[in-house]
Each structure stands twice: as structure tokens, then as C-alpha cells.
Amino acid sequence: MSYKSDIEIAREAKKRPIQEIGAKLDIPSDHLLPYGHDKAKVSQEYINSVQGNADGKLILVTAINPTPAGEGKTTTTVGLGDGLNRIGKRAAICIREASLGPCFGMKGGAAGGGYAQVVPMEEMNLHFTGDFHAITSAHNLLSAMIDNHIYWGNELGIDERRVVWRRVLDMNDRALRDIVTSLGGVANGFPRQTGFDITVASEVMAILCLANDLSDLQRRLGDIIVAYTRAKEPITCRDIKADGAMTVLLKDATQPNLVQTLENNPAFVHGGPFANIAHGCNSVIATRTALKLADYVVTEAGFGADLGAEKFMNIKCRKAGLAPSVVVVVATVRAMKMNGGVAKADLGAENVNAVKAGCPNLGRHIENVKQFGVPVVVAINHFVTDTDAEVQAVKDYVAEMGSEAILCQHWEKGSEGTEALATRVAEIADKDESNFAPLYGDDLSLLEKVECVAKRIYRADEVLADQKIRNQLKEWEDAGYGNLPVCMAKTQYSFTTDPNRRGAPTGHSVPIREVRLSAGAGFVVVICGEIMTMPGLPRVPAAEAIMLNEAGQIEGLF
Amino acid sequence: MSYKSDIEIAREAKKRPIQEIGAKLDIPSDHLLPYGHDKAKVSQEYINSVQGNADGKLILVTAINPTPAGEGKTTTTVGLGDGLNRIGKRAAICIREASLGPCFGMKGGAAGGGYAQVVPMEEMNLHFTGDFHAITSAHNLLSAMIDNHIYWGNELGIDERRVVWRRVLDMNDRALRDIVTSLGGVANGFPRQTGFDITVASEVMAILCLANDLSDLQRRLGDIIVAYTRAKEPITCRDIKADGAMTVLLKDATQPNLVQTLENNPAFVHGGPFANIAHGCNSVIATRTALKLADYVVTEAGFGADLGAEKFMNIKCRKAGLAPSVVVVVATVRAMKMNGGVAKADLGAENVNAVKAGCPNLGRHIENVKQFGVPVVVAINHFVTDTDAEVQAVKDYVAEMGSEAILCQHWEKGSEGTEALATRVAEIADKDESNFAPLYGDDLSLLEKVECVAKRIYRADEVLADQKIRNQLKEWEDAGYGNLPVCMAKTQYSFTTDPNRRGAPTGHSVPIREVRLSAGAGFVVVICGEIMTMPGLPRVPAAEAIMLNEAGQIEGLF
């Protein structure tokens, strides 16, 4: 049996005009700002007008630690949204926007897969509605204004060696990681070493995704620390007077984007912060808007539950006052086998014992999510080679943990394949049994917050931090930033900081390599391992094969 | 008497939905790709479908050499378009898009002024439909792929010292003019000195504005010379295999943008290449599309007629097979006075003699335009302090030259103020008396082409080019580029290369400082004087005052 590719399925999509999709959520077409016929932004005015509505139920889709076998988190988010609509619920999904740069390195990503996708796929992988370009502009305006301030006399006394605000481009360009600027003489300013990150790594991205509204956005932008004086006093974006113009540049980008699933159900696709040095969730504004318009909102968080769900709960929900009603943990039989020690090449053969051996990774995530007081359901994202015995092994394991695992076939069948999951998820959500609370209080010290996550989520024995790091955290606490949550940046492939340790290890240490203050976004980034904020292109970039075909369709992007 | 500011007038505009504007040109709403409710792109499919239509008449608006008094070229373009509509003609205008970066330095520009403006003004000064962002992405993808090629083994043998393709940002950022990239060790590539230009200076911008269609666009992108080998053999974008992906990135940007004038008449706003190192006109695709849809198309060219109209004729019209039916040269009484030696501070007082003394600048432009075989009308863009005697002096001068000057009051009165001009322009266009031909043939040598423009347009005695420049031009001729037109880059303030020499000087020399080959755009840039391709911000950037007010309106951008 042969299957169609994601792009073939997406091209066959019978898209409805975006006004019809908006109408499913009662958004009047006047309040949809169209971008072509299949994309729109929901106007800020309309968002303001629905603030009195009751909130729908929030459902988080997260996953086991990712493996090369794939787990299908976005696919399941889309499938569950379609499944809820299929059983008669008014449901919407909220996912992140894709970054343009990486599409020219490795292939671009579909939003979902098989018969559980969001369209228009090409636009979502290219310029979409321009949000990331607006972030790039806003970020680089601040950069230009910092160097301009120094150029014209440096009234604020910025120490050129301590400018911490870099520049960004939505491009994989290793040559820009580490550069010296302002060469060429007096007219070009004071030479200094700096660099570019990719746009999704910008603090402006994190801010846009955590802001409540435009005035909160401007306040947060103003709070960004861009440099320090020789006396190590912080200089903020507000000191540079860039916050107003940056807000103007981000005015349109702040409004959430509406598109549709293959089954013509509403999908909000808005924001896309890094899941390591930032919190990795779509925007608060999109999630909140969806909750005001739909009875059930399905959203996802980046990476596995140890990073994505943890940050969703401890950062996004804490700060935005959100509370998930139920969490869906996505697992696949193939990923369980890899966690059980099987190599990728051998995944095709039935191996029930390997499935069983890998299940503790899933079990750990289930336990972790329950620590936040939220009910858990496991979605087994079915792959065509999975055997009944293997699927049953996962179900049995989850049942032993007191939870429930439901087989889903949305990749192959669309919403028909998620009816059972949707029904169960809606039942749980409707019971209002969730008793959500973040894992730690605001009042713990920054290091205690790291230890809390490391011990209770990663199951590490200890956190290793040298004196320099401890001093830095202490300094920030003294400066009034002690109440911020921590944003952990570690490998997504393991509970440990070693990407090769699959399963459910214990007894390890979590060494802190570096800490960074994102004062505007409102968290302290704790870096445990190598974090790349400007990717490079591979030997043969995908871009070499990207082109328009005779029919004007885009080839090579997927 | 007090007058409203441009922004006040623009905010009071009674905009019609963009579908209604498209309907005036019979564009079905399915073929308008909306960006919000007041902007749209015209679909490539629709453009293809109207290629059998007869062409309308093309009217070029150009001007005297700009002075600090202002001349109002765009304002007159808008006013004439509205005037033609007012007298019952089916007319559209075609103007350039604004660059984002400079808006944060000095104040952003309205498109037109007074009651002759194009709206929505804010969006046109900010992200608009994302065209410039797409150009930035496409340009920088090529940059990243060049360094990536070198990083992975440099199979093409690029000489790192001879990479001529820089990077671009739509930002005034002097710190990026001259930089060293790829520092930080082996993983970041080979350090080399390079820099950023502003996006409008990108050859990609010039290419987008000269391309006939997407396949021509890709061919031109492929032709870009990005570097040379040690043996000085050129390496093209096609060698780097970036042309396909760049075309994909520019697919939407290639479709012209439709907006409206204050009087709800159709305005195409598309592309915005530099008027010095590029040709300074809106896109060929927009102009051609407008000609297929309207009976009269009013367009403009950058700077004064010595640069803008010359390039419009010798580059854009030559290459796109366009022929203007009539040229309108815009002059103001105030600018005539400045050309006549009056300082800006003294412009308020009547000074008929100064007007007469300044008129030869206008006269020179009239003569120049006639050399292309096209009838000329002078539009006197009325300023409220102009006296009748001053206006009459200009009219008399132009009449003595065998042409006609018509007073226009569109700034104050909208289309009512251009009825006379519109009537006369339509009469001339309808007579089909134009006998357009470029000033020089393709077969002249590159230096002969420069000499032709310098002597016949600038009225210089000689062109000064040292042996290095002569050799370079000869090399390009030998390599097959001898048939290209030349793109002159000199000050816009004078016929000479000295910005302070107003009026109609003769007997000067034109020294060539540098020549550059834009093989993709299809011209040889001849630089005569200082050309800045990356502006800086002023001591107090406009950005400091740009913000959203309580009503959510943008303040400080204008």
C-alpha cells in the first residue's frame, strides 16, 4: 500500500475562504484582516470586544522525549482539534509559526502530517503574514539605535564591551555568529565584537508571545536589558527610547493569525519562540483569544514534556493566568522501541519487549505532568507498521500507571482516527477535575527554582553551579528579578543533559553552564549544555532544490 | 489661514474596500489577494489573463533638480491621476514603495501630499505587503549560501577576497557598513571583510523591478555575479544554486500592490530601487499591468529628469519595450527661485527676477526630455505663497521654449486643481505624437554611452575615467556585457557632479569614480561622486518619538 506525501495531501486540500473559518468562531469578516484568501489576522478591536466571554477548556498536547522515529505532536494537536469538531464540539487549535531560515537548510516542516495538517503549508513555511519579519525589524532597530547612541556621544555611558543585545536574521548563516562591526573609520562608529542570532531566538519573539496586549508589549520591550555601563548598571531599551517604535513595528504582528486544518476547522498559528532559550509556546494572545471564541482549545508545547510542558506550565500558564484542563502526552510505538534500545534501522520489526523496555520514558512524563495537578491521557500516534501486540503493550503500561492510552489514527484517517481520543479528552475536561498549579512559587530563589525542576522533573540528584553563576543569580535577585521563573535550556533528547541517555535515567547531575536574564520576556534562562542560537546550512542546503515548477507550485520546500 | 497636515488629511480619508478599487479596473475580487481591507496584490494569473488587452497611454512625471524647497513630483503624479479620473478617463497611477529603514531616521514620507495622497499611509511606510522583507530574505539567502559554499570545501574556487555580494537590511545602521564575519573559530567559517547595504540598494530590488515575469526574474537572479575566482572568473548566483529558492521567496512580492488615492482611484505601488546605483522606478510588472487595465497610466521616476527620466527612458523603457506618450516636468516657483540664487529662508517674498533667473534649470530639462522624442508639458505645482507674477514668469519662460506650463493646485484642492493639466495631458497623449527612442543604441561602447548621457543630458564637456576604469569597462565588453545600458549614479541636486551648482551649468567634467556590473539587473553602474548605500541614523532618530497614541494611532512616523 502506498501513501500520499504530506505535500500531496496539502495540495489536494479543499480550503474554504478564511471568512468561513472565522464564522465558525463567530468572528465577523470585518474583523478578519485577510492576507490572501486563506489567511487572516483577528483584529485587536475584536479581541478587545470578546473579553467578557467565558473561557473554553484548554488542552495541552505534549510528548515523550523526541527520538529520530518522530512522535507527531503537532499532528496529534491538529488531529485532536479535528476530532473534537467531528464529535460536535466547538474547538480550535493553537500552534506555533515556522521559522523561515531553517527551511533552506533541512527541508521545511509541514504543520502536522498526513490527514492532520494545517494549510496553507507553503505560506506557513515562507513569509506567512510577516510576523517574523516584523520581529526582525523591531529587534534590529533597537540594535541600530544602541550603536547610534554610542556614535553620537554615548550620553548613557554604555560600555561597548558590555552590549548584550545582538542582531537577528531569519536565516541559517553561520558567518554572522561572531562578527566585528563598525570598521572603516570614524563615520562608521566604534568597532566592537558582536553577532547575529536567528530571529526565533530574539527576546522580542519571547516578549510578543508572552505579552497580554500592546501596552504590556511596550512595557516588556522597554524592560529589555541591552547593555551595561562600566559600573555594570543595566541600560534598557527604554533608556534607548526604542520601545515605542518597536511597538509600532509589532502592531500588526501582535494580532493572531487564523488559518484552517484540512478539515476546515479553525487553527490559530501565532508566534514561535525557541524552546530552549525561550519558552517554546505559541502566543498568549492567540491562546487567550481562542479560549474566548471556542469551547475547547488544543495547543502544544515544544520538545518533550520535560522541557515544553514544564515551561508551558511554569512560565506561560503562570504568567498568563491560564490553567490546562487536561494534558495529552503523545507517544509512538516506534519511539518506545528506540527508548528501549532499538536502532532506527530496526524499527520495522515487531519487538514487544523493546516497547516495554522503553515505556518508562513515557511513564516519567505522565508522572511529571500529574505533579502540576492536571489529568493526563496518552495518545498513541499510530504508525502503519505498529503491531497490535506492541500497541497493547503501551496501553497496558499506561493502565498500570493509573492512566489511559488511546490509539489514534489521524495521520491516516483524519478526525475519524481521533474520535475516541476527542471523546475522552472532552469528558475529562468537562469534569473540571484539573487542579493546576505551577511546580514552584515565585518566592523561591532562582537556584532553588532550577533545583526544583532538575530534581522533580529531570530526577537529577544535584545541580552544579560554580560561584560565578551563583553570584550572577544573586545579583539579579538583589536587583529585583528574583521572582521570575527559570527557563531551562538543555537537550530535548533526554531527561539528563546528555542527549544520548534515553529512557528514564536517575542519579545524574545538571551542570549550569551559563545564565542569561530576559528581563523583558520575564524569565532567567539557565543554559545546561550547548545551545546554538544561529544555525548553519548543511553541505547541500535544501535551498539548492527549492524552485517553482511549471505549474507555479513550490518544489523542494518539503 | 491654516492647513491640515498630510497625516491629518490621510486619517480623514474615506477609504473604499480594495475590491471596489480593483473593480474600477475590472479586476475580479478573486484575483485580488487582500492584505487587510485596503491593500491587495493583483494575482499573477489575472495578469497573465489580460496580456491580450490593448495598452493604455503611459505618462511620465519627472521634475527639475530637487531643491530644499521641494518640487512635489509624487504629489503631482497622484494629482494628475485623480485629475484624469475626474475628467472621465480610466486612469491609474504607478509609484514606488517606501523604504522602512529611513523612516526611523528622518520622518517617514507620505505618498504625495495635501489632497493628493495615496493611502493607507502608515502601512505604506511600515511593512506594507512585505515585498521589501522578501527581498531582504532572498538577498541574504544568497549571501548565506556563498559563505556556506566556501565553508564546505569551496568547490567553485571562490576567492574569499573577491566576494562582491554583501548582505542587506531595511534599516539605517552605519555599524553594519563595514564588518568582519566568520570570527570565532573553525565552525563559523573563514573570516572575511564585507558589510550590509540597505535593502533598496540590493540588486535583487532592481531585478524585481525590471523583470517581466517569474521566469525572467529567476534568469536575472541567476545572472547575478556574486564573486570571482583567483583567476578573476565570475561566479554567479546560478553557480551557487540559489536562484530557484530566491524566486520562491519573491513569488508573492512580484505581484503588484494595489491601493487607492484619497479620491478612491487605483494606485499601484510596487518596488523601490535606489535612484542612484539603480534605476529608481517602480516595477515593470506594475507599469505593464496598469497599462493593460487603464487607458492612462501616470508614473514617476526618481530625482530630477537628468537622472530619473534619463534612466526611465534609457533603462526601463528600453528593456521593457515601453514608450511614454507624454512627459510632465514638475516645477515650483520656490524651486525656480532657489535655482535663481535665493536662500530657503527668503523664499516667502515675491521675487520675479529670481524666478526668471532660475528657469534655465527647467528649460534644460524640457530640452532633454524632447531629445527622447516625447512631448513635454510643465506642471507648476502651486504653493500658497506663490504670486501671480511669479507663476506668470514661469509660464512665459516655458512658452518661449515652445512648450506649455499649467498651474496645478492639487495639494490644496485635489483633482479639481489638476483638471486643466489632465485635460491637456490626455489631449497630447491621444494625438499619439510621441516618437520615443532611447538616447543611445545598445551597440555603443560602455564609455560612449556614459559620454552620451554626460554630454547630451548633463551638458558636460568631458568624461574623466582613469585607465583602471577604462580597462574594467573593456573587460566587461569582452565578457559580453557591452550591450547593457549604463546606470548613472551622481548627485541629484545638479546637472554636474557638484551638488551646489544649481541652474543650468555647462563646460564641466564628469569624473567616474567607480563602475559596478549589475549583471542580473542588466546595467553597468557608473558612480560619479559619493554614493551611500547604508545610511546612518541622526543624533535624534525619528524612532525616539514614534509610538502608538491612546487611540491606537501611530504618532511620530510623519
mmCIF file of C-alpha atoms in Angstrom, chain A residues 19 29-37 39 100 104 123 126-128 130 133-138 140-145 147-149 151-153 167-189 193 196 214 218 240-252 536-541 543-548 552-555 557, chain B residues 19 29-37 39 100 104 123 126-128 130 133-138 140-145 147-149 151-153 167-189 193 196 214 218 240-252 536-541 543-548 552-555 557:
data_model
loop_
_atom_site.group_PDB
_atom_site.id
_atom_site.type_symbol
_atom_site.label_atom_id
_atom_site.label_comp_id
_atom_site.label_asym_id
_atom_site.label_seq_id
_atom_site.Cartn_x
_atom_site.Cartn_y
_atom_site.Cartn_z
ATOM 1 C CA GLN A 19 -14.085 34.303 6.343
ATOM 2 C CA SER A 29 -15.462 39.231 8.377
ATOM 3 C CA ASP A 30 -14.887 42.944 9.063
ATOM 4 C CA HIS A 31 -12.698 41.879 11.963
ATOM 5 C CA LEU A 32 -10.663 39.425 9.943
ATOM 6 C CA LEU A 33 -7.728 41.181 8.300
ATOM 7 C CA PRO A 34 -7.130 38.933 5.303
ATOM 8 C CA TYR A 35 -3.722 38.007 3.880
ATOM 9 C CA GLY A 36 -4.758 36.452 0.628
ATOM 10 C CA HIS A 37 -7.881 34.294 0.710
ATOM 11 C CA LYS A 39 -5.023 33.529 5.981
ATOM 12 C CA LEU A 100 11.908 30.651 7.583
ATOM 13 C CA PHE A 104 16.590 26.437 3.404
ATOM 14 C CA GLU A 123 2.919 30.214 3.019
ATOM 15 C CA LEU A 126 7.670 31.151 3.922
ATOM 16 C CA HIS A 127 6.701 34.720 4.799
ATOM 17 C CA PHE A 128 3.218 33.825 6.146
ATOM 18 C CA GLY A 130 5.100 38.725 8.054
ATOM 19 C CA HIS A 133 9.923 39.868 9.570
ATOM 20 C CA ALA A 134 8.339 42.423 11.896
ATOM 21 C CA ILE A 135 10.216 40.905 14.830
ATOM 22 C CA THR A 136 13.459 41.042 12.857
ATOM 23 C CA SER A 137 12.844 44.730 12.092
ATOM 24 C CA ALA A 138 11.954 45.631 15.663
ATOM 25 C CA ASN A 140 17.416 45.312 14.634
ATOM 26 C CA LEU A 141 16.005 48.807 15.078
ATOM 27 C CA LEU A 142 16.988 48.540 18.736
ATOM 28 C CA SER A 143 20.455 47.282 17.724
ATOM 29 C CA ALA A 144 20.935 50.195 15.344
ATOM 30 C CA MET A 145 19.761 52.684 17.965
ATOM 31 C CA ASP A 147 25.224 51.779 18.224
ATOM 32 C CA ASN A 148 23.802 55.114 17.121
ATOM 33 C CA HIS A 149 23.601 56.265 20.715
ATOM 34 C CA TYR A 151 28.191 57.055 17.959
ATOM 35 C CA TRP A 152 26.602 60.390 18.886
ATOM 36 C CA GLY A 153 28.330 60.785 22.238
ATOM 37 C CA ARG A 167 21.203 41.467 15.880
ATOM 38 C CA VAL A 168 18.927 38.863 14.259
ATOM 39 C CA LEU A 169 18.075 37.473 10.836
ATOM 40 C CA ASP A 170 15.610 34.718 9.961
ATOM 41 C CA MET A 171 18.348 32.847 8.128
ATOM 42 C CA ASN A 172 20.758 29.992 8.848
ATOM 43 C CA ASP A 173 24.011 31.900 8.453
ATOM 44 C CA ARG A 174 26.979 30.729 10.494
ATOM 45 C CA ALA A 175 29.165 33.544 9.114
ATOM 46 C CA LEU A 176 27.147 36.023 11.187
ATOM 47 C CA ARG A 177 27.519 34.253 14.544
ATOM 48 C CA ASP A 178 30.593 36.180 15.537
ATOM 49 C CA ILE A 179 31.476 39.443 13.787
ATOM 50 C CA VAL A 180 33.210 42.755 14.301
ATOM 51 C CA THR A 181 31.103 45.766 13.324
ATOM 52 C CA SER A 182 31.758 49.484 12.741
ATOM 53 C CA LEU A 183 35.009 49.073 10.864
ATOM 54 C CA GLY A 184 36.029 51.548 8.180
ATOM 55 C CA GLY A 185 36.755 54.673 10.159
ATOM 56 C CA VAL A 186 35.167 57.420 12.186
ATOM 57 C CA ALA A 187 31.949 57.691 10.173
ATOM 58 C CA ASN A 188 31.017 54.095 10.943
ATOM 59 C CA GLY A 189 31.259 54.211 14.730
ATOM 60 C CA GLN A 193 32.615 42.309 18.555
ATOM 61 C CA PHE A 196 23.571 37.698 14.825
ATOM 62 C CA LEU A 214 0.044 46.179 23.100
ATOM 63 C CA GLN A 218 5.631 48.006 25.035
ATOM 64 C CA ILE A 240 17.484 53.988 24.328
ATOM 65 C CA LYS A 241 13.910 55.182 23.583
ATOM 66 C CA ALA A 242 13.275 52.366 21.132
ATOM 67 C CA ASP A 243 10.240 50.795 22.827
ATOM 68 C CA GLY A 244 7.631 53.000 21.140
ATOM 69 C CA ALA A 245 8.887 52.483 17.604
ATOM 70 C CA MET A 246 9.363 48.755 18.205
ATOM 71 C CA THR A 247 5.748 48.525 19.369
ATOM 72 C CA VAL A 248 4.630 50.307 16.205
ATOM 73 C CA LEU A 249 6.620 47.801 14.125
ATOM 74 C CA LEU A 250 4.951 44.934 16.011
ATOM 75 C CA LYS A 251 1.418 46.329 15.990
ATOM 76 C CA ASP A 252 0.146 44.036 13.251
ATOM 77 C CA GLY A 536 24.345 26.930 9.790
ATOM 78 C CA LEU A 537 23.396 25.438 6.441
ATOM 79 C CA PRO A 538 24.346 21.835 5.651
ATOM 80 C CA ARG A 539 26.757 20.795 2.882
ATOM 81 C CA VAL A 540 23.869 20.538 0.439
ATOM 82 C CA PRO A 541 21.258 23.044 1.594
ATOM 83 C CA ALA A 543 17.590 25.688 -0.906
ATOM 84 C CA GLU A 544 19.502 24.222 -3.847
ATOM 85 C CA ALA A 545 16.455 22.149 -4.760
ATOM 86 C CA ILE A 546 13.752 24.700 -3.961
ATOM 87 C CA MET A 547 12.115 26.172 -7.062
ATOM 88 C CA LEU A 548 8.865 26.844 -8.818
ATOM 89 C CA GLY A 552 3.953 27.556 -10.489
ATOM 90 C CA GLN A 553 3.957 25.244 -7.458
ATOM 91 C CA ILE A 554 6.814 25.271 -4.984
ATOM 92 C CA GLU A 555 9.073 22.212 -5.183
ATOM 93 C CA LEU A 557 10.457 23.057 0.301
ATOM 94 C CA GLN B 19 -12.231 45.193 -4.008
ATOM 95 C CA SER B 29 -12.145 40.193 -6.330
ATOM 96 C CA ASP B 30 -10.992 36.569 -6.623
ATOM 97 C CA HIS B 31 -7.876 37.874 -8.310
ATOM 98 C CA LEU B 32 -7.137 40.469 -5.679
ATOM 99 C CA LEU B 33 -5.074 38.961 -2.879
ATOM 100 C CA PRO B 34 -6.046 41.187 0.036
ATOM 101 C CA TYR B 35 -3.674 42.381 2.770
ATOM 102 C CA GLY B 36 -6.150 43.792 5.216
ATOM 103 C CA HIS B 37 -9.121 45.652 3.758
ATOM 104 C CA LYS B 39 -4.334 46.774 0.231
ATOM 105 C CA LEU B 100 11.261 51.176 6.081
ATOM 106 C CA PHE B 104 13.284 55.706 11.785
ATOM 107 C CA GLU B 123 1.200 50.733 6.273
ATOM 108 C CA LEU B 126 5.934 50.248 7.533
ATOM 109 C CA HIS B 127 5.771 46.622 6.400
ATOM 110 C CA PHE B 128 3.156 47.231 3.655
ATOM 111 C CA GLY B 130 6.097 42.560 2.874
ATOM 112 C CA HIS B 133 11.183 41.880 3.621
ATOM 113 C CA ALA B 134 11.005 39.245 0.892
ATOM 114 C CA ILE B 135 13.826 40.974 -0.981
ATOM 115 C CA THR B 136 15.890 41.084 2.216
ATOM 116 C CA SER B 137 15.342 37.347 2.716
ATOM 117 C CA ALA B 138 16.166 36.442 -0.868
ATOM 118 C CA ASN B 140 20.591 37.235 2.410
ATOM 119 C CA LEU B 141 19.836 33.631 1.478
ATOM 120 C CA LEU B 142 22.282 34.063 -1.395
ATOM 121 C CA SER B 143 24.826 35.611 0.996
ATOM 122 C CA ALA B 144 24.499 32.691 3.411
ATOM 123 C CA MET B 145 24.806 30.167 0.590
ATOM 124 C CA ASP B 147 29.735 31.572 2.713
ATOM 125 C CA ASN B 148 28.279 28.098 3.162
ATOM 126 C CA HIS B 149 29.765 27.011 -0.151
ATOM 127 C CA TYR B 151 32.766 26.576 4.341
ATOM 128 C CA TRP B 152 32.027 23.149 2.898
ATOM 129 C CA GLY B 153 35.074 22.996 0.646
ATOM 130 C CA ARG B 167 24.179 41.429 2.842
ATOM 131 C CA VAL B 168 21.198 43.775 3.269
ATOM 132 C CA LEU B 169 18.826 45.022 5.965
ATOM 133 C CA ASP B 170 15.986 47.527 5.628
ATOM 134 C CA MET B 171 17.478 49.601 8.422
ATOM 135 C CA ASN B 172 19.710 52.666 8.763
ATOM 136 C CA ASP B 173 22.619 51.050 10.563
ATOM 137 C CA ARG B 174 26.066 52.515 9.980
ATOM 138 C CA ALA B 175 27.664 49.887 12.239
ATOM 139 C CA LEU B 176 26.987 47.287 9.543
ATOM 140 C CA ARG B 177 28.603 49.151 6.643
ATOM 141 C CA ASP B 178 31.970 47.526 7.133
ATOM 142 C CA ILE B 179 32.289 44.336 9.158
ATOM 143 C CA VAL B 180 34.377 41.190 9.515
ATOM 144 C CA THR B 181 32.346 37.977 9.543
ATOM 145 C CA SER B 182 33.006 34.332 10.427
ATOM 146 C CA LEU B 183 35.075 35.004 13.521
ATOM 147 C CA GLY B 184 35.046 32.582 16.439
ATOM 148 C CA GLY B 185 36.842 29.574 15.049
ATOM 149 C CA VAL B 186 36.550 26.729 12.570
ATOM 150 C CA ALA B 187 32.825 26.143 12.988
ATOM 151 C CA ASN B 188 31.988 29.650 11.828
ATOM 152 C CA GLY B 189 33.851 29.630 8.527
ATOM 153 C CA GLN B 193 35.655 41.661 5.415
ATOM 154 C CA PHE B 196 25.497 45.357 4.751
ATOM 155 C CA LEU B 214 8.765 34.958 -12.712
ATOM 156 C CA GLN B 218 14.789 33.682 -11.998
ATOM 157 C CA ILE B 240 25.650 28.789 -6.094
ATOM 158 C CA LYS B 241 22.229 27.268 -6.949
ATOM 159 C CA ALA B 242 20.346 29.955 -5.068
ATOM 160 C CA ASP B 243 18.220 31.287 -7.948
ATOM 161 C CA GLY B 244 15.348 28.832 -7.520
ATOM 162 C CA ALA B 245 14.887 29.381 -3.797
ATOM 163 C CA MET B 246 15.232 33.152 -4.222
ATOM 164 C CA THR B 247 12.488 33.073 -6.838
ATOM 165 C CA VAL B 248 10.270 31.143 -4.434
ATOM 166 C CA LEU B 249 10.912 33.765 -1.757
ATOM 167 C CA LEU B 250 9.984 36.509 -4.228
ATOM 168 C CA LYS B 251 6.928 34.798 -5.713
ATOM 169 C CA ASP B 252 4.384 36.926 -3.862
ATOM 170 C CA GLY B 536 23.037 56.060 9.410
ATOM 171 C CA LEU B 537 20.594 57.394 11.984
ATOM 172 C CA PRO B 538 20.788 61.054 13.021
ATOM 173 C CA ARG B 539 21.649 62.244 16.539
ATOM 174 C CA VAL B 540 17.978 62.190 17.488
ATOM 175 C CA PRO B 541 16.364 59.490 15.369
ATOM 176 C CA ALA B 543 12.237 56.460 16.094
ATOM 177 C CA GLU B 544 12.534 58.042 19.542
ATOM 178 C CA ALA B 545 9.210 59.808 19.003
ATOM 179 C CA ILE B 546 7.373 57.044 17.153
ATOM 180 C CA MET B 547 4.688 55.385 19.271
ATOM 181 C CA LEU B 548 1.070 54.377 19.457
ATOM 182 C CA GLY B 552 -4.002 53.201 18.836
ATOM 183 C CA GLN B 553 -2.877 55.564 16.065
ATOM 184 C CA ILE B 554 0.763 55.838 15.081
ATOM 185 C CA GLU B 555 2.418 59.076 16.171
ATOM 186 C CA LEU B 557 6.130 58.480 11.860
#
